Amino acid sequence: MAEFLDILGGLLMAAGAAFLLFGGIGLVRMPDLYNRIQAGTKTTTLGTLLVLAGVACIEPSWGWKLLLIGLFLLFTNPLSSQVLARAAHRNKVPMAASTKVDRLAQDHGGES
Amino acid sequence: MAWVRDTGILFVTLLLFWLMLAGSLASDVLITGALVSLAIALLFRDGLSFFTELRPTLAAITTGFRYYGYFLRELVRSNFRLAAIVLSPSLPIEPAIVKVRTRLKSRMGRLMLANSITLTPGTLTVEMEGEWLYVHWVNAETTDTEEATARIVAGFESYLEVMYG
Amino acid sequence: MAEMLILLAALLAGGGFLLALWRFIQGPTAADRVVAFDVLTVISITLIALAALAEGRGIYLDVALVYALLSFLGVIAVARYLEGRF
């Protein structure tokens, strides 16, 4: 049983870390800030949750603390991304040329 | 009387987090945690916590669990889709910022909605003004407000409406 | 087997870390750097958790938690600064 949990934990960790790598790739390849934020937040959230779950499988006694870190990240990661995206948009950080429409800029056309 | 309930909820949430952090139920740990939690709850009376504004009904609690199931599934889907995008050589994206509308009224409900949108397939909340949300969409399938609301918001809203209103 | 997988996970996360570091150095805007920084800290938290496992020291998890807390506050503070709200 412990053997099985070790393997399961290892697989979860490897899968999570793979998503972290995809996040890094997205961060490098995406054409503008907003797409980079998207690549950065989602992948690191799931990636970290999977790694923490994997660690919990191997060391069940750390479970509560790992759950706490996971919950904290689940709440703060999207929040910091949103605040950053908003700050960038208010600062007129340019969007990629392929952007189809920006309703936010349209609605706030006059203001700076 | 509402503030007594809110402070109480905040106190219990903080104490719960403290106990998870400390990982023990010894009396000195419990007393320290209770005192600090009480002080913080009284100081930040209008602070939000996960359980603030959660409706005290059984339906709200069971919906909460179903919401998390749905949310985690969406999070996994979102990651696979993003991985597919960043790994494909042509980088197939069609970004746009679209406007969507929510029926949710409570602060916590709206916060949870904005967070959920950020973590699900290709969408990121950029700005929130009352009932309007501006969402950055990696693969904008539509730029119409009604359409976008149906695709981005409706799934989470039906759960959050029961939980928070 | 499990050790191999832990090592593999650390290598993959390390690759992500390097790519994010490239973005952090490259920019081009300050906001890009903050995004890269945010990703770097989250990956670091993962690496700290893996280090805790490899060394068998649960106390590292407290480090990870405090790190998560501080980086969140840091990112929020920088974002507010970028908005010109200070």
CSV table of C-alpha atoms in Angstrom, one decimal:
chain,number,residue,atom,x,y,z
A,1,MET,CA,0.0,0.0,0.0
A,2,ALA,CA,2.7,2.4,1.0
A,3,GLU,CA,4.6,1.4,-2.1
A,4,PHE,CA,1.5,2.2,-4.2
A,5,LEU,CA,1.1,5.6,-2.6
A,6,ASP,CA,4.8,6.4,-3.2
A,7,ILE,CA,4.4,5.7,-7.0
A,8,LEU,CA,1.1,7.6,-7.2
A,9,GLY,CA,2.7,10.6,-5.4
A,10,GLY,CA,5.7,10.5,-7.7
A,11,LEU,CA,3.4,10.4,-10.8
A,12,LEU,CA,1.3,13.3,-9.5
A,13,MET,CA,4.5,15.3,-8.8
A,14,ALA,CA,5.9,14.7,-12.2
A,15,ALA,CA,2.6,15.6,-13.9
A,16,GLY,CA,2.4,18.8,-11.9
A,17,ALA,CA,5.9,19.7,-12.7
A,18,ALA,CA,5.2,19.1,-16.4
A,19,PHE,CA,2.5,21.8,-16.2
A,20,LEU,CA,5.0,24.2,-14.5
A,21,LEU,CA,7.2,23.6,-17.5
A,22,PHE,CA,4.3,24.3,-19.9
A,23,GLY,CA,3.7,27.5,-17.9
A,24,GLY,CA,7.3,28.5,-18.5
A,25,ILE,CA,7.0,27.8,-22.2
A,26,GLY,CA,3.8,29.8,-22.4
A,27,LEU,CA,5.5,32.7,-20.6
A,28,VAL,CA,8.2,32.8,-23.2
A,29,ARG,CA,6.1,32.1,-26.3
A,30,MET,CA,3.0,34.2,-25.7
A,31,PRO,CA,2.9,37.5,-27.7
A,32,ASP,CA,1.7,39.9,-25.1
A,33,LEU,CA,1.4,40.4,-21.3
A,34,TYR,CA,-2.2,39.4,-21.0
A,35,ASN,CA,-1.7,36.0,-22.7
A,36,ARG,CA,1.4,35.5,-20.6
A,37,ILE,CA,-0.5,36.1,-17.4
A,38,GLN,CA,-3.0,33.5,-18.6
A,39,ALA,CA,-0.3,30.9,-19.3
A,40,GLY,CA,1.4,31.8,-16.0
A,41,THR,CA,-1.5,31.6,-13.6
A,42,LYS,CA,-3.4,28.6,-14.7
A,43,THR,CA,-0.5,26.2,-15.2
A,44,THR,CA,1.2,27.2,-12.0
A,45,THR,CA,-2.0,26.8,-10.0
A,46,LEU,CA,-2.8,23.3,-11.2
A,47,GLY,CA,0.9,22.3,-11.3
A,48,THR,CA,1.6,23.3,-7.7
A,49,LEU,CA,-1.6,21.7,-6.5
A,50,LEU,CA,-0.6,18.4,-8.2
A,51,VAL,CA,2.9,18.5,-6.7
A,52,LEU,CA,1.5,19.3,-3.3
A,53,ALA,CA,-1.0,16.4,-3.6
A,54,GLY,CA,1.9,14.2,-4.6
A,55,VAL,CA,3.9,15.2,-1.6
A,56,ALA,CA,0.9,14.5,0.6
A,57,CYS,CA,0.7,11.0,-0.9
A,58,ILE,CA,4.2,10.2,0.1
A,59,GLU,CA,4.2,12.0,3.5
A,60,PRO,CA,0.5,11.8,4.7
A,61,SER,CA,1.4,13.4,8.0
A,62,TRP,CA,2.1,16.7,6.3
A,63,GLY,CA,-1.4,16.7,4.7
A,64,TRP,CA,-2.9,19.6,6.7
A,65,LYS,CA,-0.1,21.9,6.0
A,66,LEU,CA,0.1,21.0,2.4
A,67,LEU,CA,-3.7,21.6,2.1
A,68,LEU,CA,-3.2,25.0,3.7
A,69,ILE,CA,-0.6,26.0,1.2
A,70,GLY,CA,-2.7,24.7,-1.7
A,71,LEU,CA,-5.8,26.6,-0.5
A,72,PHE,CA,-3.8,29.7,-0.1
A,73,LEU,CA,-2.4,29.5,-3.6
A,74,LEU,CA,-5.8,28.7,-5.0
A,75,PHE,CA,-7.1,31.9,-3.6
A,76,THR,CA,-4.2,34.3,-4.1
A,77,ASN,CA,-2.9,33.2,-7.5
A,78,PRO,CA,-5.9,34.3,-9.5
A,79,LEU,CA,-6.2,37.4,-7.4
A,80,SER,CA,-2.7,38.6,-8.0
A,81,SER,CA,-3.1,37.9,-11.7
A,82,GLN,CA,-6.2,40.0,-11.9
A,83,VAL,CA,-4.7,42.9,-10.1
A,84,LEU,CA,-1.7,42.8,-12.3
A,85,ALA,CA,-3.8,42.5,-15.5
A,86,ARG,CA,-5.8,45.5,-14.4
A,87,ALA,CA,-2.8,47.5,-13.5
A,88,ALA,CA,-1.2,46.7,-16.9
A,89,HIS,CA,-4.4,47.7,-18.7
A,90,ARG,CA,-4.7,51.0,-16.9
A,91,ASN,CA,-1.1,51.6,-17.8
A,92,LYS,CA,-1.9,50.9,-21.4
A,93,VAL,CA,0.5,48.0,-21.7
A,94,PRO,CA,0.1,47.1,-25.4
A,95,MET,CA,-1.9,44.1,-26.6
A,96,ALA,CA,-0.9,41.7,-29.3
A,97,ALA,CA,-1.7,42.7,-32.9
A,98,SER,CA,-3.9,39.6,-33.2
A,99,THR,CA,-6.3,40.9,-30.5
A,100,LYS,CA,-9.8,41.1,-32.0
A,101,VAL,CA,-11.5,43.6,-29.8
A,102,ASP,CA,-10.9,45.4,-26.5
A,103,ARG,CA,-14.2,46.2,-24.9
A,104,LEU,CA,-12.6,47.7,-21.8
A,105,ALA,CA,-10.7,50.3,-23.8
A,106,GLN,CA,-13.8,51.0,-25.8
A,107,ASP,CA,-15.9,51.7,-22.7
A,108,HIS,CA,-13.1,53.8,-21.2
A,109,GLY,CA,-12.1,55.5,-24.4
A,110,GLY,CA,-11.9,59.1,-23.0
A,111,GLU,CA,-10.2,58.4,-19.7
A,112,SER,CA,-6.5,57.9,-19.2
B,1,MET,CA,-26.5,41.9,14.9
B,2,ALA,CA,-25.1,41.1,11.5
B,3,TRP,CA,-21.6,42.2,12.5
B,4,VAL,CA,-21.6,39.7,15.4
B,5,ARG,CA,-22.3,36.9,13.0
B,6,ASP,CA,-19.7,38.1,10.5
B,7,THR,CA,-17.0,38.5,13.2
B,8,GLY,CA,-17.9,35.1,14.5
B,9,ILE,CA,-17.5,33.5,11.1
B,10,LEU,CA,-14.2,35.3,10.5
B,11,PHE,CA,-13.0,34.1,14.0
B,12,VAL,CA,-13.9,30.5,13.3
B,13,THR,CA,-12.2,30.6,9.9
B,14,LEU,CA,-9.0,32.1,11.3
B,15,LEU,CA,-9.0,29.6,14.1
B,16,LEU,CA,-9.4,26.7,11.7
B,17,PHE,CA,-6.5,27.9,9.6
B,18,TRP,CA,-4.4,28.4,12.7
B,19,LEU,CA,-5.1,24.8,13.8
B,20,MET,CA,-4.2,23.5,10.3
B,21,LEU,CA,-1.0,25.4,10.5
B,22,ALA,CA,0.0,24.3,14.0
B,23,GLY,CA,-1.1,20.7,13.4
B,24,SER,CA,-1.8,20.1,17.1
B,25,LEU,CA,-4.7,20.5,19.5
B,26,ALA,CA,-2.7,21.2,22.7
B,27,SER,CA,-4.3,23.6,25.1
B,28,ASP,CA,-1.6,26.3,24.8
B,29,VAL,CA,-1.8,26.2,21.0
B,30,LEU,CA,-5.6,26.4,21.2
B,31,ILE,CA,-5.6,29.4,23.6
B,32,THR,CA,-3.0,31.4,21.6
B,33,GLY,CA,-4.8,30.8,18.4
B,34,ALA,CA,-8.2,31.7,19.9
B,35,LEU,CA,-6.9,35.0,21.3
B,36,VAL,CA,-5.1,36.1,18.1
B,37,SER,CA,-8.0,35.0,15.9
B,38,LEU,CA,-10.4,37.0,18.2
B,39,ALA,CA,-8.2,40.1,18.0
B,40,ILE,CA,-7.9,39.9,14.2
B,41,ALA,CA,-11.6,39.3,13.8
B,42,LEU,CA,-12.5,42.3,15.9
B,43,LEU,CA,-9.9,44.5,14.2
B,44,PHE,CA,-10.9,43.7,10.6
B,45,ARG,CA,-14.6,43.4,11.2
B,46,ASP,CA,-15.7,43.9,7.6
B,47,GLY,CA,-13.0,41.6,6.2
B,48,LEU,CA,-14.1,38.8,3.9
B,49,SER,CA,-13.6,35.2,4.6
B,50,PHE,CA,-14.6,32.2,2.6
B,51,PHE,CA,-17.7,31.6,4.7
B,52,THR,CA,-18.8,35.2,4.9
B,53,GLU,CA,-22.1,35.7,3.1
B,54,LEU,CA,-22.4,31.9,2.6
B,55,ARG,CA,-26.1,31.1,2.9
B,56,PRO,CA,-26.7,29.0,6.0
B,57,THR,CA,-28.7,26.4,4.2
B,58,LEU,CA,-28.0,22.8,3.5
B,59,ALA,CA,-28.4,23.4,-0.2
B,60,ALA,CA,-25.7,26.0,-0.1
B,61,ILE,CA,-23.2,23.6,1.5
B,62,THR,CA,-23.9,20.7,-0.9
B,63,THR,CA,-23.7,23.1,-3.8
B,64,GLY,CA,-20.4,24.2,-2.4
B,65,PHE,CA,-19.0,20.7,-2.8
B,66,ARG,CA,-20.5,20.3,-6.3
B,67,TYR,CA,-19.0,23.7,-7.2
B,68,TYR,CA,-15.6,22.6,-6.2
B,69,GLY,CA,-15.9,19.4,-8.3
B,70,TYR,CA,-17.0,21.4,-11.3
B,71,PHE,CA,-14.2,24.0,-10.6
B,72,LEU,CA,-11.5,21.4,-10.4
B,73,ARG,CA,-12.7,19.8,-13.6
B,74,GLU,CA,-12.6,23.1,-15.4
B,75,LEU,CA,-9.2,23.9,-14.0
B,76,VAL,CA,-7.8,20.6,-15.4
B,77,ARG,CA,-9.5,21.2,-18.8
B,78,SER,CA,-8.1,24.7,-18.9
B,79,ASN,CA,-4.6,23.5,-18.3
B,80,PHE,CA,-4.7,20.9,-21.0
B,81,ARG,CA,-6.1,23.4,-23.5
B,82,LEU,CA,-3.4,25.9,-22.6
B,83,ALA,CA,-0.7,23.3,-22.8
B,84,ALA,CA,-1.9,22.3,-26.3
B,85,ILE,CA,-1.8,26.0,-27.3
B,86,VAL,CA,1.7,26.7,-26.0
B,87,LEU,CA,3.1,23.4,-27.4
B,88,SER,CA,1.7,23.8,-30.9
B,89,PRO,CA,4.2,25.4,-33.3
B,90,SER,CA,1.7,27.9,-34.8
B,91,LEU,CA,0.5,29.2,-31.4
B,92,PRO,CA,-3.2,29.3,-32.3
B,93,ILE,CA,-4.6,32.2,-30.3
B,94,GLU,CA,-7.3,34.8,-30.9
B,95,PRO,CA,-7.2,37.1,-28.0
B,96,ALA,CA,-9.9,39.7,-27.1
B,97,ILE,CA,-11.3,41.5,-24.1
B,98,VAL,CA,-15.0,40.9,-23.9
B,99,LYS,CA,-17.6,42.2,-21.6
B,100,VAL,CA,-19.8,39.9,-19.5
B,101,ARG,CA,-22.6,40.5,-17.0
B,102,THR,CA,-23.3,38.7,-13.7
B,103,ARG,CA,-26.5,38.3,-11.7
B,104,LEU,CA,-24.6,37.8,-8.4
B,105,LYS,CA,-25.1,40.5,-5.8
B,106,SER,CA,-22.9,39.5,-2.9
B,107,ARG,CA,-19.3,40.6,-2.6
B,108,MET,CA,-17.9,37.1,-1.9
B,109,GLY,CA,-20.0,35.6,-4.7
B,110,ARG,CA,-18.5,38.1,-7.2
B,111,LEU,CA,-15.0,37.5,-5.9
B,112,MET,CA,-15.4,33.8,-6.3
B,113,LEU,CA,-16.8,34.2,-9.7
B,114,ALA,CA,-13.9,36.5,-10.8
B,115,ASN,CA,-11.4,34.0,-9.4
B,116,SER,CA,-13.1,31.0,-11.0
B,117,ILE,CA,-13.1,32.8,-14.4
B,118,THR,CA,-9.4,33.5,-14.1
B,119,LEU,CA,-8.6,29.8,-13.5
B,120,THR,CA,-10.8,28.3,-16.2
B,121,PRO,CA,-10.3,27.8,-19.9
B,122,GLY,CA,-8.6,30.7,-21.6
B,123,THR,CA,-10.2,33.5,-19.6
B,124,LEU,CA,-8.8,36.1,-17.2
B,125,THR,CA,-10.8,38.8,-15.4
B,126,VAL,CA,-9.2,42.1,-16.0
B,127,GLU,CA,-11.6,44.7,-14.6
B,128,MET,CA,-14.8,44.5,-12.6
B,129,GLU,CA,-17.4,47.3,-12.4
B,130,GLY,CA,-20.5,46.5,-10.5
B,131,GLU,CA,-22.3,43.8,-12.5
B,132,TRP,CA,-20.0,44.1,-15.5
B,133,LEU,CA,-16.8,42.0,-15.8
B,134,TYR,CA,-14.2,42.6,-18.5
B,135,VAL,CA,-12.6,39.3,-19.4
B,136,HIS,CA,-9.5,38.6,-21.4
B,137,TRP,CA,-10.1,35.6,-23.6
B,138,VAL,CA,-7.2,33.7,-25.3
B,139,ASN,CA,-9.5,32.0,-27.8
B,140,ALA,CA,-12.3,34.4,-28.1
B,141,GLU,CA,-15.1,32.4,-29.7
B,142,THR,CA,-17.4,35.4,-29.7
B,143,THR,CA,-17.2,39.1,-28.9
B,144,ASP,CA,-20.9,39.5,-28.2
B,145,THR,CA,-21.8,40.3,-24.5
B,146,GLU,CA,-24.8,37.9,-24.3
B,147,GLU,CA,-22.9,35.0,-26.0
B,148,ALA,CA,-19.8,35.5,-23.9
B,149,THR,CA,-21.8,35.7,-20.7
B,150,ALA,CA,-23.5,32.4,-21.5
B,151,ARG,CA,-20.2,30.7,-22.3
B,152,ILE,CA,-18.0,32.1,-19.5
B,153,VAL,CA,-20.2,33.1,-16.6
B,154,ALA,CA,-23.3,30.8,-16.7
B,155,GLY,CA,-21.6,27.6,-15.5
B,156,PHE,CA,-20.2,29.0,-12.3
B,157,GLU,CA,-23.0,31.4,-11.7
B,158,SER,CA,-25.6,28.7,-11.3
B,159,TYR,CA,-23.6,27.2,-8.4
B,160,LEU,CA,-22.5,30.5,-6.8
B,161,GLU,CA,-26.1,31.8,-6.9
B,162,VAL,CA,-27.2,29.1,-4.5
B,163,MET,CA,-24.1,29.5,-2.3
B,164,TYR,CA,-23.9,33.3,-1.9
B,165,GLY,CA,-26.7,34.9,-3.9
C,1,MET,CA,11.1,4.5,-8.5
C,2,ALA,CA,9.6,7.2,-6.4
C,3,GLU,CA,13.0,8.9,-6.1
C,4,MET,CA,13.3,8.9,-9.8
C,5,LEU,CA,10.0,10.6,-10.2
C,6,ILE,CA,10.9,13.2,-7.6
C,7,LEU,CA,14.0,13.9,-9.5
C,8,LEU,CA,12.1,14.1,-12.8
C,9,ALA,CA,9.6,16.5,-11.2
C,10,ALA,CA,12.4,18.7,-9.9
C,11,LEU,CA,14.0,18.8,-13.3
C,12,LEU,CA,10.8,19.7,-15.1
C,13,ALA,CA,10.0,22.4,-12.5
C,14,GLY,CA,13.6,23.6,-12.9
C,15,GLY,CA,13.1,23.9,-16.7
C,16,GLY,CA,10.0,26.0,-16.1
C,17,PHE,CA,11.9,28.1,-13.6
C,18,LEU,CA,14.7,28.9,-16.2
C,19,LEU,CA,12.1,29.8,-18.9
C,20,ALA,CA,10.3,32.2,-16.4
C,21,LEU,CA,13.7,33.6,-15.5
C,22,TRP,CA,14.4,34.4,-19.2
C,23,ARG,CA,11.1,36.3,-19.3
C,24,PHE,CA,12.0,38.1,-16.1
C,25,ILE,CA,15.3,39.3,-17.6
C,26,GLN,CA,13.8,40.0,-21.0
C,27,GLY,CA,10.8,42.0,-20.0
C,28,PRO,CA,10.0,44.1,-22.0
C,29,THR,CA,7.6,45.9,-19.7
C,30,ALA,CA,7.8,46.1,-15.9
C,31,ALA,CA,4.5,44.2,-15.7
C,32,ASP,CA,6.0,41.3,-17.7
C,33,ARG,CA,8.7,41.1,-15.1
C,34,VAL,CA,6.2,41.0,-12.3
C,35,VAL,CA,4.3,38.2,-14.0
C,36,ALA,CA,7.6,36.3,-14.4
C,37,PHE,CA,8.4,37.0,-10.8
C,38,ASP,CA,5.0,35.6,-9.7
C,39,VAL,CA,5.6,32.5,-11.7
C,40,LEU,CA,9.1,32.1,-10.3
C,41,THR,CA,7.9,32.3,-6.7
C,42,VAL,CA,5.2,29.7,-7.3
C,43,ILE,CA,7.7,27.4,-8.9
C,44,SER,CA,10.0,28.0,-6.0
C,45,ILE,CA,7.3,27.0,-3.6
C,46,THR,CA,7.0,23.7,-5.5
C,47,LEU,CA,10.7,23.2,-5.4
C,48,ILE,CA,10.8,23.9,-1.6
C,49,ALA,CA,8.0,21.3,-1.1
C,50,LEU,CA,10.1,18.8,-3.2
C,51,ALA,CA,13.2,19.7,-1.1
C,52,ALA,CA,11.2,19.1,2.1
C,53,LEU,CA,10.4,15.6,0.7
C,54,ALA,CA,13.9,14.8,-0.4
C,55,GLU,CA,15.4,15.9,3.0
C,56,GLY,CA,12.5,14.6,5.1
C,57,ARG,CA,12.1,18.0,6.8
C,58,GLY,CA,8.5,19.1,7.3
C,59,ILE,CA,9.7,22.5,8.6
C,60,TYR,CA,10.5,23.5,5.1
C,61,LEU,CA,6.8,23.6,4.4
C,62,ASP,CA,6.5,26.6,6.8
C,63,VAL,CA,9.1,28.3,4.7
C,64,ALA,CA,7.0,27.6,1.6
C,65,LEU,CA,3.9,29.0,3.3
C,66,VAL,CA,5.5,32.2,4.4
C,67,TYR,CA,7.1,32.6,1.0
C,68,ALA,CA,3.7,32.3,-0.7
C,69,LEU,CA,2.3,34.9,1.7
C,70,LEU,CA,5.1,37.4,1.2
C,71,SER,CA,5.2,37.0,-2.6
C,72,PHE,CA,1.5,37.5,-2.8
C,73,LEU,CA,1.8,40.7,-0.8
C,74,GLY,CA,4.7,41.8,-2.9
C,75,VAL,CA,3.0,41.3,-6.3
C,76,ILE,CA,-0.1,43.1,-5.0
C,77,ALA,CA,2.1,46.0,-3.8
C,78,VAL,CA,3.9,46.3,-7.1
C,79,ALA,CA,0.7,46.1,-9.1
C,80,ARG,CA,-0.8,49.0,-7.0
C,81,TYR,CA,2.4,50.9,-7.6
C,82,LEU,CA,2.1,50.4,-11.3
C,83,GLU,CA,-1.5,51.7,-11.2
C,84,GLY,CA,-0.1,54.8,-9.6
C,85,ARG,CA,-2.2,54.5,-6.5
C,86,PHE,CA,0.5,55.1,-3.9
